[in-house]
Coordinates of C-alpha atoms and ligand atoms in Angstrom, one line a residue:
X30 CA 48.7 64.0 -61.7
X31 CA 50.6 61.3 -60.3
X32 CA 49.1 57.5 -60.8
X33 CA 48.7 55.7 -57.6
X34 CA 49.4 52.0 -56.8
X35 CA 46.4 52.4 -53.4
X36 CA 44.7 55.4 -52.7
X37 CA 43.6 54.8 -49.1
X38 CA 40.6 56.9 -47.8
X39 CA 40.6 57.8 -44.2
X40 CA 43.9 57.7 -42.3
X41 CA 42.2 57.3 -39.1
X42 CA 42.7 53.8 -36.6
X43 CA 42.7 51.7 -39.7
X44 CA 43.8 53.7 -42.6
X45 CA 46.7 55.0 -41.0
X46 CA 48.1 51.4 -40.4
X47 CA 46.9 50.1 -44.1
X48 CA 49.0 53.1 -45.5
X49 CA 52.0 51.9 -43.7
X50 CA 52.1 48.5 -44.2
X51 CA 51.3 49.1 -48.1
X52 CA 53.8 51.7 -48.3
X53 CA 56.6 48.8 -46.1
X54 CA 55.5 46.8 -49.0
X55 CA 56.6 49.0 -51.5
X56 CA 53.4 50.2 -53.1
X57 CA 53.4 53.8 -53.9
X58 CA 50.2 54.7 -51.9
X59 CA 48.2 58.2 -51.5
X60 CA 46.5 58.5 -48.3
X61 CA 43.9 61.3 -48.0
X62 CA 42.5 62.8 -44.5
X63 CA 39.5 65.4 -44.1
X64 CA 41.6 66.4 -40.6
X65 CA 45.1 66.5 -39.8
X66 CA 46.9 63.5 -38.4
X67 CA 45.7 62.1 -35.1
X68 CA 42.5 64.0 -34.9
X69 CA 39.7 64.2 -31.9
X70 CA 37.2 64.5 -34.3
X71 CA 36.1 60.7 -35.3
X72 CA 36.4 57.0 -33.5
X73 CA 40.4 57.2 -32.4
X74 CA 40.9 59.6 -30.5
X75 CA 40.4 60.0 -26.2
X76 CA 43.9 59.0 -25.0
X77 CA 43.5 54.9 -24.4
X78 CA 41.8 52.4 -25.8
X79 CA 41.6 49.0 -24.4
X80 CA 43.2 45.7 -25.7
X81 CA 42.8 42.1 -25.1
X82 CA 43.2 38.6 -26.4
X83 CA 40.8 36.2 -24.1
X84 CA 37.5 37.7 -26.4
X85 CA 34.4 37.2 -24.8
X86 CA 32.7 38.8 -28.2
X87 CA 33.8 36.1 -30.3
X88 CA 36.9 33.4 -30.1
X89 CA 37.0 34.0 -34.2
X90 CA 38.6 37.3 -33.6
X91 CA 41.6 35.8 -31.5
X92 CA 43.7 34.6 -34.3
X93 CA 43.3 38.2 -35.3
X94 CA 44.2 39.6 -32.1
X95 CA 47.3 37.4 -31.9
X96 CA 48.8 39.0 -35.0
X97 CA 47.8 42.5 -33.9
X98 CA 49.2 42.1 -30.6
X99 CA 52.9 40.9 -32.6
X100 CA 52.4 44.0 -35.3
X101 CA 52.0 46.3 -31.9
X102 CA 55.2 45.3 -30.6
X103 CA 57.2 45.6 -33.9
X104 CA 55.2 49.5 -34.1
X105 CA 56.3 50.0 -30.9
X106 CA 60.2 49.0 -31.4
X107 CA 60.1 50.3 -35.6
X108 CA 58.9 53.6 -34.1
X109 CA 60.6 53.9 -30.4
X110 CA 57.6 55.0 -29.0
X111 CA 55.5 53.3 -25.8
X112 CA 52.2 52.1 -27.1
X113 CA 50.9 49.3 -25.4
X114 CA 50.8 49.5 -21.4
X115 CA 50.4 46.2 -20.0
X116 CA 48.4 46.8 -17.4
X117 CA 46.6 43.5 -16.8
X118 CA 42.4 43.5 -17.3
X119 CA 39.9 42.2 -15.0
X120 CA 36.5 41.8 -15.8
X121 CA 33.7 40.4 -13.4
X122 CA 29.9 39.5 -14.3
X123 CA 27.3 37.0 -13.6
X124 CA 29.1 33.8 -14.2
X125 CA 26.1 32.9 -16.6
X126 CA 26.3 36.6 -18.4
X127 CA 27.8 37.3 -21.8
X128 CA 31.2 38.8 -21.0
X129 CA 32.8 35.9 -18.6
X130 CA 31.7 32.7 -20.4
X131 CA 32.8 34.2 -23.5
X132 CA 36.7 35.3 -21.7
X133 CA 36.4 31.4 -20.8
X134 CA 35.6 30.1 -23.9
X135 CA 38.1 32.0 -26.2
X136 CA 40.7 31.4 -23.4
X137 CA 39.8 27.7 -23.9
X138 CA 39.4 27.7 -27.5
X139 CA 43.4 29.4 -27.8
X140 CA 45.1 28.5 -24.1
X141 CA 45.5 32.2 -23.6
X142 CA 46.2 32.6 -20.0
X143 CA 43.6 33.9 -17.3
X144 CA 43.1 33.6 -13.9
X145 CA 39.3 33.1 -12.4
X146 CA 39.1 34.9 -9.4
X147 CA 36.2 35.2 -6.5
X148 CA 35.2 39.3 -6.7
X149 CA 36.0 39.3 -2.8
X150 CA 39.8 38.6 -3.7
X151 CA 39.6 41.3 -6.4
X152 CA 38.6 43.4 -3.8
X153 CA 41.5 42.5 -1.5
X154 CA 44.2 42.8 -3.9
X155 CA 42.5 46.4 -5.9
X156 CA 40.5 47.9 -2.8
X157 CA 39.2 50.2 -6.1
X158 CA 37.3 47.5 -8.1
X159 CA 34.5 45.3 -6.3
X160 CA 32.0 43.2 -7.8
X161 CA 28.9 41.5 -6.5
X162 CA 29.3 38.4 -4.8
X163 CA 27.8 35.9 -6.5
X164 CA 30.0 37.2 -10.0
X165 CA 33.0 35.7 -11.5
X166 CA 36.1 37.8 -12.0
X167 CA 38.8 36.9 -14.5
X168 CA 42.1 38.8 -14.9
X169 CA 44.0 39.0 -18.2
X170 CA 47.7 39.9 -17.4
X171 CA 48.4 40.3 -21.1
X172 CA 45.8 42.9 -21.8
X173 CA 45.9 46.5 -21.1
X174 CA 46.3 49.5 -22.8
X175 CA 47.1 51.5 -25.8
X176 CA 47.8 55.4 -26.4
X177 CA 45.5 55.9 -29.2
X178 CA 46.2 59.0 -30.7
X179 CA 50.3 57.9 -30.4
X180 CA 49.1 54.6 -32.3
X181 CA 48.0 56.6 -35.3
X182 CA 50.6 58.8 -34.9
X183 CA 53.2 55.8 -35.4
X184 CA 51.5 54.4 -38.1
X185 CA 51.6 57.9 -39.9
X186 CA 55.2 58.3 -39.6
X187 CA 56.4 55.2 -40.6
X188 CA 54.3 55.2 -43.7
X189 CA 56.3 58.5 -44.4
X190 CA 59.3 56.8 -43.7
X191 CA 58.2 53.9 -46.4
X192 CA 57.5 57.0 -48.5
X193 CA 53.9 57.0 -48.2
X194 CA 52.2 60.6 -49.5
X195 CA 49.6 61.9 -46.9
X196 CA 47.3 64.5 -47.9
X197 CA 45.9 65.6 -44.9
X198 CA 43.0 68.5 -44.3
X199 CA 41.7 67.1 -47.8
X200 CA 38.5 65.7 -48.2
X201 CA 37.3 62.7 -50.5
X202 CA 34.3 64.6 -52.0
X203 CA 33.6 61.4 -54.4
X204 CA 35.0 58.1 -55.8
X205 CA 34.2 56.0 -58.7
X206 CA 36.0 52.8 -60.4
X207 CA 35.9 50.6 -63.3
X208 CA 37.4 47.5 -64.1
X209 CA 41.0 49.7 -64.9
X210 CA 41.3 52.0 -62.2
X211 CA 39.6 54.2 -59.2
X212 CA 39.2 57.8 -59.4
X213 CA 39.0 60.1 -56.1
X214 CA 37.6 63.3 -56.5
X215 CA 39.0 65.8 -53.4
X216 CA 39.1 69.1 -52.8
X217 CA 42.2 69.3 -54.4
X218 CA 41.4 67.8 -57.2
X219 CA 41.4 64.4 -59.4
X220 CA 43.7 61.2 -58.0
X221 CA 44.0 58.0 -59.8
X222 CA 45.0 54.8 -58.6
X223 CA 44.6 51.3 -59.6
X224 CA 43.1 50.2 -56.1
X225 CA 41.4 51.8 -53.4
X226 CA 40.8 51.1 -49.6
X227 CA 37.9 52.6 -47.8
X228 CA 38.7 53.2 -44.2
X229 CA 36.7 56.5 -43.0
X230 CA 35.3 54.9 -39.7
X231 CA 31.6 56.8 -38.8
X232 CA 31.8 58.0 -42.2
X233 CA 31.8 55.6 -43.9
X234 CA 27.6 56.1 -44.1
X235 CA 28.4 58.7 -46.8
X236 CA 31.5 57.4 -48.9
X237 CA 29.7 54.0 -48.9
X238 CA 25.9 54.5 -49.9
X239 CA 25.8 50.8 -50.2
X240 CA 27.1 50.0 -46.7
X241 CA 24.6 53.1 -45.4
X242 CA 21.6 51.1 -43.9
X243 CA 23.8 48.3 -42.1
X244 CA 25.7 51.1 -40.5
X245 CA 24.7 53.0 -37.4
X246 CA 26.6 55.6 -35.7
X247 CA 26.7 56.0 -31.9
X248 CA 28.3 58.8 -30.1
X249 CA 29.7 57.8 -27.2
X250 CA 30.9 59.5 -24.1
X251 CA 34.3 59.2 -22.1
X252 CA 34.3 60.5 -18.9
X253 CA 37.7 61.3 -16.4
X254 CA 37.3 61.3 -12.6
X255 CA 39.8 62.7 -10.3
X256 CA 39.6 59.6 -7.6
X257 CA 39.1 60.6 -3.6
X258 CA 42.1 58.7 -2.8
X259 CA 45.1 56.9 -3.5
X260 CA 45.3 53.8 -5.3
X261 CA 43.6 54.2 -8.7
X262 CA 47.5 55.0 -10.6
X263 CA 48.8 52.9 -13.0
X264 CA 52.1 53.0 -11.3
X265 CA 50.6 51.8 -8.2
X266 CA 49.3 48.3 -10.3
X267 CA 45.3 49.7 -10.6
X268 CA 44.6 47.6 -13.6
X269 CA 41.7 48.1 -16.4
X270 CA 38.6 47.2 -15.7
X271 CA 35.5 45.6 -17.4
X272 CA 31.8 45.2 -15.6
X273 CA 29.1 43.9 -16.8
X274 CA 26.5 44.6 -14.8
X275 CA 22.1 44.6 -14.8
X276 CA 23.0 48.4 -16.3
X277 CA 25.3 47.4 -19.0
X278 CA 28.6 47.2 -19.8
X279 CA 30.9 49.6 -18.0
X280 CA 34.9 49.6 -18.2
X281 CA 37.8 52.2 -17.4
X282 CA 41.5 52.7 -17.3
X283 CA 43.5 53.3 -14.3
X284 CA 45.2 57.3 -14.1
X285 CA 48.6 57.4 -16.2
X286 CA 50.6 60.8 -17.2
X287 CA 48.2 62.8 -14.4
X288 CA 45.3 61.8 -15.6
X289 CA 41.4 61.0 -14.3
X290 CA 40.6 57.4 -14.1
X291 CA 38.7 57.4 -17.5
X292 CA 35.1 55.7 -17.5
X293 CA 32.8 54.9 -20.0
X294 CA 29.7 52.7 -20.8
X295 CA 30.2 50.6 -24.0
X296 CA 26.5 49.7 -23.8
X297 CA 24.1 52.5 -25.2
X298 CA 24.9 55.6 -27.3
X299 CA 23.2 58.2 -28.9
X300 CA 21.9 57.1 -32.6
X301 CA 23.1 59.7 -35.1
X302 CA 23.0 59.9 -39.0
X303 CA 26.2 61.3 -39.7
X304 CA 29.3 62.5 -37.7
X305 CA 29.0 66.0 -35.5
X306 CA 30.3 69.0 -37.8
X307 CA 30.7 72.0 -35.1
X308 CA 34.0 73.4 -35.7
X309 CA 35.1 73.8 -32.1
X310 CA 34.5 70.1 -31.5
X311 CA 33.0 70.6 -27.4
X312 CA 31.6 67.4 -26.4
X313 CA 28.2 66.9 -26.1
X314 CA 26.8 66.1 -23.0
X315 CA 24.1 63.0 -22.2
X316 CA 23.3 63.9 -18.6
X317 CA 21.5 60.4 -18.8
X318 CA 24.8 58.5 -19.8
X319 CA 26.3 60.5 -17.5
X320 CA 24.4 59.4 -14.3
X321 CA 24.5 56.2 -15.5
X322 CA 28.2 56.4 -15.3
X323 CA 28.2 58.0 -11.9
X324 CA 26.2 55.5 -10.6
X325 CA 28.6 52.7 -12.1
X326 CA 31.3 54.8 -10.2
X327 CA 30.0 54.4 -7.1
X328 CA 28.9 50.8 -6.9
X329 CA 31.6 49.4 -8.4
X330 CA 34.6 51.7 -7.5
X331 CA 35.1 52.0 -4.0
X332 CA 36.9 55.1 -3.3
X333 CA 36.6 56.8 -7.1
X334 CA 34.4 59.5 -5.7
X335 CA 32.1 61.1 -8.2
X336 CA 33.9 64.1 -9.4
X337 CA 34.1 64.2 -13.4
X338 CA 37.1 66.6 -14.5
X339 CA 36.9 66.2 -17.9
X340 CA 34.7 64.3 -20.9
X341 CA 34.6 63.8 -24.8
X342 CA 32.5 62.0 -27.1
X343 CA 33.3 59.9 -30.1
X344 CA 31.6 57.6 -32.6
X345 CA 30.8 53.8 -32.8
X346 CA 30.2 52.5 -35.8
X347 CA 28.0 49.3 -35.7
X348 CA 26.7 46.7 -37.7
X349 CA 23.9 44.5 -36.3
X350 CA 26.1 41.7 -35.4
X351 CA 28.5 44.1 -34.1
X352 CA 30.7 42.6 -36.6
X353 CA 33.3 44.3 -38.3
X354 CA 33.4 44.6 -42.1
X355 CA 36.5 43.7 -44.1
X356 CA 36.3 42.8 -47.7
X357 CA 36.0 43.9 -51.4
X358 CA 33.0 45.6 -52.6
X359 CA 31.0 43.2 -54.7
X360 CA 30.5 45.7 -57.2
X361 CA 34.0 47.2 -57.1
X362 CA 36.6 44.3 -56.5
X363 CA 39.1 47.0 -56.5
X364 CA 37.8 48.8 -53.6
X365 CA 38.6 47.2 -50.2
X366 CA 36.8 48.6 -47.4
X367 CA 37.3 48.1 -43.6
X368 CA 34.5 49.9 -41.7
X369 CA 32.2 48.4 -39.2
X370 CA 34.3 48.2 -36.2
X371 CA 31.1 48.5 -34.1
X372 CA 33.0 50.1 -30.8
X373 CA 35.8 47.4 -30.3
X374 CA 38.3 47.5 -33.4
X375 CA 41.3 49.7 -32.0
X376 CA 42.9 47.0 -30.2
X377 CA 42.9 45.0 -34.0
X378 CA 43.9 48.4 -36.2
X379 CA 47.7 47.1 -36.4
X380 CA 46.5 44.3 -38.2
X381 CA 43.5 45.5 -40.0
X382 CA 46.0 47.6 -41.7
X383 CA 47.8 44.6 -42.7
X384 CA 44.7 42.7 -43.7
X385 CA 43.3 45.5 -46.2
X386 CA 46.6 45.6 -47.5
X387 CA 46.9 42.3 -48.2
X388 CA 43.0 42.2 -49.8
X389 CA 44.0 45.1 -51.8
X390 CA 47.0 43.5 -53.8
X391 CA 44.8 39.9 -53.5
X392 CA 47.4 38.5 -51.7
X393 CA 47.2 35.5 -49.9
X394 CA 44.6 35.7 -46.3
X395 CA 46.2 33.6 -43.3
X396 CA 42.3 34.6 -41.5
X397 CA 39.2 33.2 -42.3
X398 CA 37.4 37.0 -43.2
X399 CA 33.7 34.6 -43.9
X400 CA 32.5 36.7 -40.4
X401 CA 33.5 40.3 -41.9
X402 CA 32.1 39.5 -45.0
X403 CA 29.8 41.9 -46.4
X404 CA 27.7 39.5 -47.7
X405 CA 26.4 38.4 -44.1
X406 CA 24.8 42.0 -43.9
X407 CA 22.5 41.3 -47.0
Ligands
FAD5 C1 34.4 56.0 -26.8 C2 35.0 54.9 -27.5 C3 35.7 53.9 -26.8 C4 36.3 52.8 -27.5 N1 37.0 51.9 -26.8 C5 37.6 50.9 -27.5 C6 38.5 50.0 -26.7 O1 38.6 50.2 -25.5 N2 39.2 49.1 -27.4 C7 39.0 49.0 -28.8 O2 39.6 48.1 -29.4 N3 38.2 49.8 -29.5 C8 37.5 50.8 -28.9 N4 36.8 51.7 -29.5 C9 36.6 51.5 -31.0 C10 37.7 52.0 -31.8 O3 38.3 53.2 -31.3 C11 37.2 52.2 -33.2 O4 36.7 51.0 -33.7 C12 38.4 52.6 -34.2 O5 39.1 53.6 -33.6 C13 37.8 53.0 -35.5 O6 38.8 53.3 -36.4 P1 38.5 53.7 -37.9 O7 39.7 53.7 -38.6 O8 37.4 52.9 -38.4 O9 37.8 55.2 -37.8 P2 38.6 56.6 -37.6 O10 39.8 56.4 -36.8 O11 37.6 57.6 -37.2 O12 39.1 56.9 -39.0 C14 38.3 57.3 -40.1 C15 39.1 58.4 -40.9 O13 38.5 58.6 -42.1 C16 38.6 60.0 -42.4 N5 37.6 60.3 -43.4 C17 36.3 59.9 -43.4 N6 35.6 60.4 -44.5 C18 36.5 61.1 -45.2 C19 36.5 61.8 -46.4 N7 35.3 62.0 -47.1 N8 37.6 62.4 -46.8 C20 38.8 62.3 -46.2 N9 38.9 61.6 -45.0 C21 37.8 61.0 -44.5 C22 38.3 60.6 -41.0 O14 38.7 61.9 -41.0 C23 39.1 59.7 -40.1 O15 40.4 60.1 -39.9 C24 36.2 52.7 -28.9 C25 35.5 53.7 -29.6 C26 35.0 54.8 -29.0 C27 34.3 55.9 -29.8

């Protein structure tokens, strides 16, 4: 049995980029995976992911952004693959709602670039995106998309390329640590290392008793539509899209690689206790989300049409403030955990790798983490 410098748990969204930028730092790190690389089968999978810097959630989680937007394009060139489609973003809602004075005020806070628009002039220049009209609309040139399974994918095969060791199809059955070393008990066996990072997104419930109760899991729909006409492509400049609107939050993706236009609600969800475990992974339908959806289509997308072609489902995992977690266990100072990422943390993964790794060999933090700290949860 080989010692380990990091074992990390979960190389999903996160634990795929902490692997690789522990292993580019040469620590000899394990990373362990219940499924194979790139999965459908937790939070980061369903083809595109959205990504952002004006952030209406919070302007605390821009400096973050701005790093993970920098670590994006060095993946992106380090693995000569196309990750990050700059697509531009617009989002519209009441001018007094929660998405658009927060765009503003991060945009303020940083001097990221946006442009306020009147819906009407949205309409003109995307006749597929209409808003009411007494909203605000902002556009985001510098936001857009990434390929989320191709993200993970990259992270992966760099952290080989580092000399990472991956055992994937293995699961972490248990873990313990003292103040010497972790132990992680798998299917395979016994692994020792003298850190560990927790990173196994929905569940994170069971690896984490602790963490269990501030935790809940979500599942979430994605649904494609073929559009009624022409127009909705991302080579013809159909951007992302964000509503808020007296249902909820809705947002999409314009069609790329012969795709639907992909929809889903970011409000709402289905509480679950722990992730689904039916081996042929088919979606589960919410006929309610579903309409809801629809409905969303229809008002707000002129000319989608209502046909669904495709769907999946995948998990949030959310804390009450919808803030992530990123920090040491109090009980386990060796342990870092990154979990939390309550439905928004792709976009930040590239750096959330970086950020555990540099928590797990106590290096020095360029973020204030006082927002992801677990202690808030208490
Ligand atoms: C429908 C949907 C839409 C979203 N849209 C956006 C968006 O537009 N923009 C954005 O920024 N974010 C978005 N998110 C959120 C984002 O995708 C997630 O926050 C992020 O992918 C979570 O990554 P993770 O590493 O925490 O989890 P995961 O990627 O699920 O990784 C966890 C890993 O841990 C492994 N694991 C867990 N337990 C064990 C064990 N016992 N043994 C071995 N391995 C284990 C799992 O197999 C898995 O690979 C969306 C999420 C969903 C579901």
């Amino acid at each position: 049995m080989a010692i380990w410098d990091v074992i990390v748990i979960g190389v999903g969204g996160a634990g795929s980029a902490a692997a690789m930028h522990l292993s580019k730092a040469g620590v000899h790190t394990l990373g362990i995976d219940q499924y194979h690389a790139a999965h459908d089968r937790g939070s980061s999978h369903g083809q595109t992911r959205i990504i952002r810097q004006a952030y209406f959630e919070n302007p605390c989680y821009v400096p973050l952004l701005q790093r993970a937007y920098e670590l994006w394009n060095e993946l992106e060139d380090n693995s000569n693959r196309k990750l990050f489609h700059r697509t531009g973003l617009v989002e519209l809602g009441p001018s007094d709602g929660i998405v658009i004075p927060g765009v503003r005020s991060s945009a303020a806070t940083y001097g990221l670039p946006i442009e306020k628009l009147p819906p009407s002039e949205i309409n003109q220049k995307w006749s597929g995106i209409r808003g009411e009209h007494d909203w605000e609309a902002i556009i985001e040139l510098n936001a857009g998309f990434l390929r989320v399974e191709e993200c993970v994918q990259a992270h992966i095969d760099l952290a080989m390329q580092h000399g990472c060791n991956l055992m994937h199809n293995c699961s972490v059955n248990q873990w313990s640590s003292n103040s010497r070393e972790v132990k992680v008990v798998t299917d395979r066996g016994v692994e020792k290392a003298a850190k560990l990072v927790i990173a196994g997104g929905p569940w994170t419930r069971s690896l984490i008793p602790a963490l269990s109760s501030k935790l809940q899991i979500l599942r979430k729909h994605l649904y494609w539509f073929r559009p009624s006409r022409n127009g909705f492509r991302e080579q013809e400049g159909f951007p992302c899209f964000f509503h808020e609107t007296a249902n909820g939050f809705f947002y999409g993706f314009p069609c790329f690689n012969g795709t639907g236009v992909k929809i889903a609600r970011h409000s709402g969800g289905q509480p679950i206790e722990a992730p689904d475990t039916d081996a042929t992974n088919s979606p589960v339908l919410d006929e309610s989300d579903q309409q809801l959806v629809v409905d969303y289509a229809s008002n707000y997308l002129p000319g989608l049409g209502s046909q669904v072609i495709s769907t999946a489902s995948c998990y949030y995992t959310s804390t009450p403030d919808e803030n992530f977690v990123i920090d040491q266990l109090p009980d386990h100072p060796n342990v870092t955990v990154v979990a939390g990422l309550s439905g928004h943390g792709f976009k930040f993964t590239s750096a959330l790798g970086e950020v555990a790794s540099q928590l797990a060999l106590n290096q020095t933090m360029p973020f204030d983490l006082a927002p992801f700290a677990i202690k808030r949860l208490e």
